[in-house]
mmCIF file of C-alpha atoms and ligand atoms in Angstrom:
data_model
loop_
_atom_site.group_PDB
_atom_site.id
_atom_site.type_symbol
_atom_site.label_atom_id
_atom_site.label_comp_id
_atom_site.label_asym_id
_atom_site.label_seq_id
_atom_site.Cartn_x
_atom_site.Cartn_y
_atom_site.Cartn_z
ATOM 1 C CA UNK A 1 0.000 0.000 0.000
ATOM 2 C CA UNK A 2 1.279 3.457 -0.882
ATOM 3 C CA UNK A 3 2.446 5.758 1.874
ATOM 4 C CA UNK A 4 0.504 8.906 2.591
ATOM 5 C CA UNK A 5 3.122 11.555 3.088
ATOM 6 C CA UNK A 6 0.699 14.382 3.845
ATOM 7 C CA UNK A 7 -1.461 13.299 6.736
ATOM 8 C CA UNK A 8 -0.599 9.718 7.535
ATOM 9 C CA UNK A 9 -4.327 9.057 7.489
ATOM 10 C CA UNK A 10 -6.508 7.361 4.957
ATOM 11 C CA UNK A 11 -10.046 8.058 3.916
ATOM 12 C CA UNK A 12 -12.622 5.332 3.917
ATOM 13 C CA UNK A 13 -15.008 5.159 1.005
ATOM 14 C CA UNK A 14 -17.928 2.796 1.274
ATOM 15 C CA UNK A 15 -21.083 1.818 -0.544
ATOM 16 C CA UNK A 16 -24.500 2.701 0.918
ATOM 17 C CA UNK A 17 -24.931 -0.721 2.573
ATOM 18 C CA UNK A 18 -21.398 -0.707 3.990
ATOM 19 C CA UNK A 19 -20.408 -4.157 2.693
ATOM 20 C CA UNK A 20 -17.881 -2.792 0.178
ATOM 21 C CA UNK A 21 -15.166 -0.369 1.162
ATOM 22 C CA UNK A 22 -11.994 1.248 -0.110
ATOM 23 C CA UNK A 23 -9.056 2.976 1.515
ATOM 24 C CA UNK A 24 -8.161 6.187 -0.293
ATOM 25 C CA UNK A 25 -4.908 8.016 0.203
ATOM 26 C CA UNK A 26 -6.283 11.542 -0.265
ATOM 27 C CA UNK A 27 -9.534 13.217 -1.255
ATOM 28 C CA UNK A 28 -9.692 13.345 -5.073
ATOM 29 C CA UNK A 29 -9.815 16.759 -6.748
ATOM 30 C CA UNK A 30 -11.562 15.964 -10.036
ATOM 31 C CA UNK A 31 -15.307 15.260 -10.097
ATOM 32 C CA UNK A 32 -17.638 15.147 -13.086
ATOM 33 C CA UNK A 33 -21.015 13.907 -14.257
ATOM 34 C CA UNK A 34 -20.978 11.269 -16.994
ATOM 35 C CA UNK A 35 -24.031 10.604 -19.126
ATOM 36 C CA UNK A 36 -22.626 7.650 -21.093
ATOM 37 C CA UNK A 37 -24.983 4.697 -21.383
ATOM 38 C CA UNK A 38 -22.826 2.463 -19.180
ATOM 39 C CA UNK A 39 -22.807 4.990 -16.332
ATOM 40 C CA UNK A 40 -26.558 5.244 -16.759
ATOM 41 C CA UNK A 41 -26.860 1.495 -16.276
ATOM 42 C CA UNK A 42 -24.384 1.210 -13.375
ATOM 43 C CA UNK A 43 -25.216 4.327 -11.333
ATOM 44 C CA UNK A 44 -28.516 5.049 -9.646
ATOM 45 C CA UNK A 45 -30.244 8.023 -11.259
ATOM 46 C CA UNK A 46 -29.735 9.384 -14.752
ATOM 47 C CA UNK A 47 -25.942 9.693 -14.900
ATOM 48 C CA UNK A 48 -22.689 8.875 -13.169
ATOM 49 C CA UNK A 49 -21.279 11.204 -10.513
ATOM 50 C CA UNK A 50 -17.658 10.204 -10.242
ATOM 51 C CA UNK A 51 -14.257 11.346 -9.111
ATOM 52 C CA UNK A 52 -10.997 10.521 -10.825
ATOM 53 C CA UNK A 53 -7.737 9.582 -9.157
ATOM 54 C CA UNK A 54 -4.687 7.448 -9.730
ATOM 55 C CA UNK A 55 -5.348 3.795 -9.032
ATOM 56 C CA UNK A 56 -2.257 3.605 -6.831
ATOM 57 C CA UNK A 57 -4.065 5.903 -4.354
ATOM 58 C CA UNK A 58 -6.884 3.398 -3.907
ATOM 59 C CA UNK A 59 -6.869 0.096 -2.051
ATOM 60 C CA UNK A 60 -9.801 -2.263 -2.129
ATOM 61 C CA UNK A 61 -10.498 -3.284 1.464
ATOM 62 C CA UNK A 62 -13.238 -5.797 0.723
ATOM 63 C CA UNK A 63 -12.333 -7.678 -2.473
ATOM 64 C CA UNK A 64 -14.865 -10.390 -1.578
ATOM 65 C CA UNK A 65 -17.835 -8.026 -1.799
ATOM 66 C CA UNK A 66 -16.969 -6.169 -4.997
ATOM 67 C CA UNK A 67 -17.906 -7.726 -8.327
ATOM 68 C CA UNK A 68 -15.797 -6.482 -11.242
ATOM 69 C CA UNK A 69 -17.252 -6.442 -14.729
ATOM 70 C CA UNK A 70 -15.454 -5.381 -17.864
ATOM 71 C CA UNK A 71 -17.693 -3.185 -19.984
ATOM 72 C CA UNK A 72 -17.157 -2.465 -23.639
ATOM 73 C CA UNK A 73 -17.466 1.248 -23.049
ATOM 74 C CA UNK A 74 -15.299 4.286 -23.491
ATOM 75 C CA UNK A 75 -11.820 3.278 -22.460
ATOM 76 C CA UNK A 76 -12.817 -0.263 -21.453
ATOM 77 C CA UNK A 77 -13.384 0.305 -17.768
ATOM 78 C CA UNK A 78 -13.437 -2.514 -15.300
ATOM 79 C CA UNK A 79 -16.322 -1.539 -13.061
ATOM 80 C CA UNK A 80 -16.718 -2.792 -9.515
ATOM 81 C CA UNK A 81 -20.095 -2.850 -7.831
ATOM 82 C CA UNK A 82 -21.103 -4.009 -4.356
ATOM 83 C CA UNK A 83 -22.297 -7.585 -4.495
ATOM 84 C CA UNK A 84 -24.842 -6.819 -1.742
ATOM 85 C CA UNK A 85 -26.441 -3.488 -2.733
ATOM 86 C CA UNK A 86 -25.241 -3.275 -6.365
ATOM 87 C CA UNK A 87 -24.012 0.306 -5.949
ATOM 88 C CA UNK A 88 -20.865 1.202 -7.955
ATOM 89 C CA UNK A 89 -17.781 1.304 -5.710
ATOM 90 C CA UNK A 90 -14.747 1.780 -7.954
ATOM 91 C CA UNK A 91 -13.826 1.406 -11.625
ATOM 92 C CA UNK A 92 -10.314 0.906 -12.947
ATOM 93 C CA UNK A 93 -9.008 1.972 -16.333
ATOM 94 C CA UNK A 94 -5.810 1.167 -18.150
ATOM 95 C CA UNK A 95 -4.877 3.780 -20.731
ATOM 96 C CA UNK A 96 -1.842 3.649 -23.026
ATOM 97 C CA UNK A 97 1.158 5.693 -21.827
ATOM 98 C CA UNK A 98 -0.622 6.554 -18.588
ATOM 99 C CA UNK A 99 -0.690 5.323 -15.032
ATOM 100 C CA UNK A 100 -3.721 3.229 -14.152
ATOM 101 C CA UNK A 101 -6.744 5.314 -13.132
ATOM 102 C CA UNK A 102 -9.538 4.754 -10.648
ATOM 103 C CA UNK A 103 -13.006 6.267 -10.840
ATOM 104 C CA UNK A 104 -14.663 6.443 -7.437
ATOM 105 C CA UNK A 105 -18.329 7.460 -7.236
ATOM 106 C CA UNK A 106 -18.780 10.697 -5.301
ATOM 107 C CA UNK A 107 -21.553 9.010 -3.307
ATOM 108 C CA UNK A 108 -19.157 6.540 -1.680
ATOM 109 C CA UNK A 109 -16.706 9.229 -0.534
ATOM 110 C CA UNK A 110 -17.039 10.689 2.946
ATOM 111 C CA UNK A 111 -18.751 14.082 3.164
ATOM 112 C CA UNK A 112 -16.012 16.488 4.128
ATOM 113 C CA UNK A 113 -15.362 20.134 3.303
ATOM 114 C CA UNK A 114 -12.616 19.138 0.857
ATOM 115 C CA UNK A 115 -14.903 16.860 -1.155
ATOM 116 C CA UNK A 116 -14.782 18.383 -4.633
ATOM 117 C CA UNK A 117 -17.762 19.793 -6.511
ATOM 118 C CA UNK A 118 -18.527 18.526 -9.975
ATOM 119 C CA UNK A 119 -16.989 20.573 -12.772
ATOM 120 C CA UNK A 120 -18.789 19.449 -15.931
ATOM 121 C CA UNK A 121 -21.099 17.045 -17.721
ATOM 122 C CA UNK A 122 -19.599 14.728 -20.334
ATOM 123 C CA UNK A 123 -21.187 12.366 -22.865
ATOM 124 C CA UNK A 124 -24.190 14.667 -22.468
ATOM 125 C CA UNK A 125 -25.471 13.677 -25.914
ATOM 126 C CA UNK A 126 -26.789 10.399 -24.483
ATOM 127 C CA UNK A 127 -28.416 12.050 -21.449
ATOM 128 C CA UNK A 128 -31.595 10.528 -20.099
ATOM 129 C CA UNK A 129 -32.948 14.016 -19.491
ATOM 130 C CA UNK A 130 -31.785 17.611 -19.504
ATOM 131 C CA UNK A 131 -29.936 18.917 -16.472
ATOM 132 C CA UNK A 132 -30.485 22.550 -15.586
ATOM 133 C CA UNK A 133 -27.307 23.780 -13.982
ATOM 134 C CA UNK A 134 -24.537 26.190 -14.917
ATOM 135 C CA UNK A 135 -21.862 23.557 -15.556
ATOM 136 C CA UNK A 136 -20.383 23.098 -19.038
ATOM 137 C CA UNK A 137 -21.926 20.233 -21.008
ATOM 138 C CA UNK A 138 -20.138 18.310 -23.729
ATOM 139 C CA UNK A 139 -22.079 15.987 -26.010
ATOM 140 C CA UNK A 140 -20.007 13.956 -28.486
ATOM 141 C CA UNK A 141 -17.756 11.045 -27.531
ATOM 142 C CA UNK A 142 -14.557 12.527 -28.983
ATOM 143 C CA UNK A 143 -15.349 15.996 -27.645
ATOM 144 C CA UNK A 144 -16.103 14.563 -24.205
ATOM 145 C CA UNK A 145 -12.779 12.739 -24.128
ATOM 146 C CA UNK A 146 -10.932 15.823 -25.332
ATOM 147 C CA UNK A 147 -12.488 18.226 -22.860
ATOM 148 C CA UNK A 148 -11.661 15.832 -20.045
ATOM 149 C CA UNK A 149 -8.022 15.340 -21.053
ATOM 150 C CA UNK A 150 -6.541 18.228 -19.010
ATOM 151 C CA UNK A 151 -8.124 16.784 -15.845
ATOM 152 C CA UNK A 152 -6.777 13.345 -16.698
ATOM 153 C CA UNK A 153 -3.275 14.691 -17.219
ATOM 154 C CA UNK A 154 -3.426 16.672 -13.989
ATOM 155 C CA UNK A 155 -4.442 13.579 -12.045
ATOM 156 C CA UNK A 156 -1.876 11.413 -13.814
ATOM 157 C CA UNK A 157 1.170 13.627 -13.570
ATOM 158 C CA UNK A 158 0.313 16.669 -11.447
ATOM 159 C CA UNK A 159 0.935 17.187 -7.801
HETATM 160 ZN ZN1 ZN B 201 -23.186 -2.264 -0.698
HETATM 161 ZN ZN1 ZN B 202 -19.769 7.203 -18.170
#
């Protein structure tokens, strides 16, 4: 497990029923809403509400209660859901020339003042319904990937 140099403490993320949990090294900084059809099927509600971090910051505490499924979606995510309550818990993604990423649903993170707010909607073209907020909304697949790239690079290589 990676060392946390900043606080020496770890955050606990857990699904609504509590059967599935993760240890997270630090609160993620990037959060977004994803309206792709896979997020729509995995998340409760109309879209995914996820944070992005490096996979090496995340440890699965309860491997026995998380079911991983590989979806043929954007980037080929391996999505883990709680085997008891079915809520998404963590998804892992391997991208070429990048460190491995983890997507952790905002709903499983503890509510703290440093929990990030969502910054944008992506894959909005496949939305189940319109969302009326002031956040930027990107529709196409390629455009959604492109607009998200700076956040990905920041998470991958930034400090
Ligand atoms: Zn659960
Ligand atoms: Zn999605």
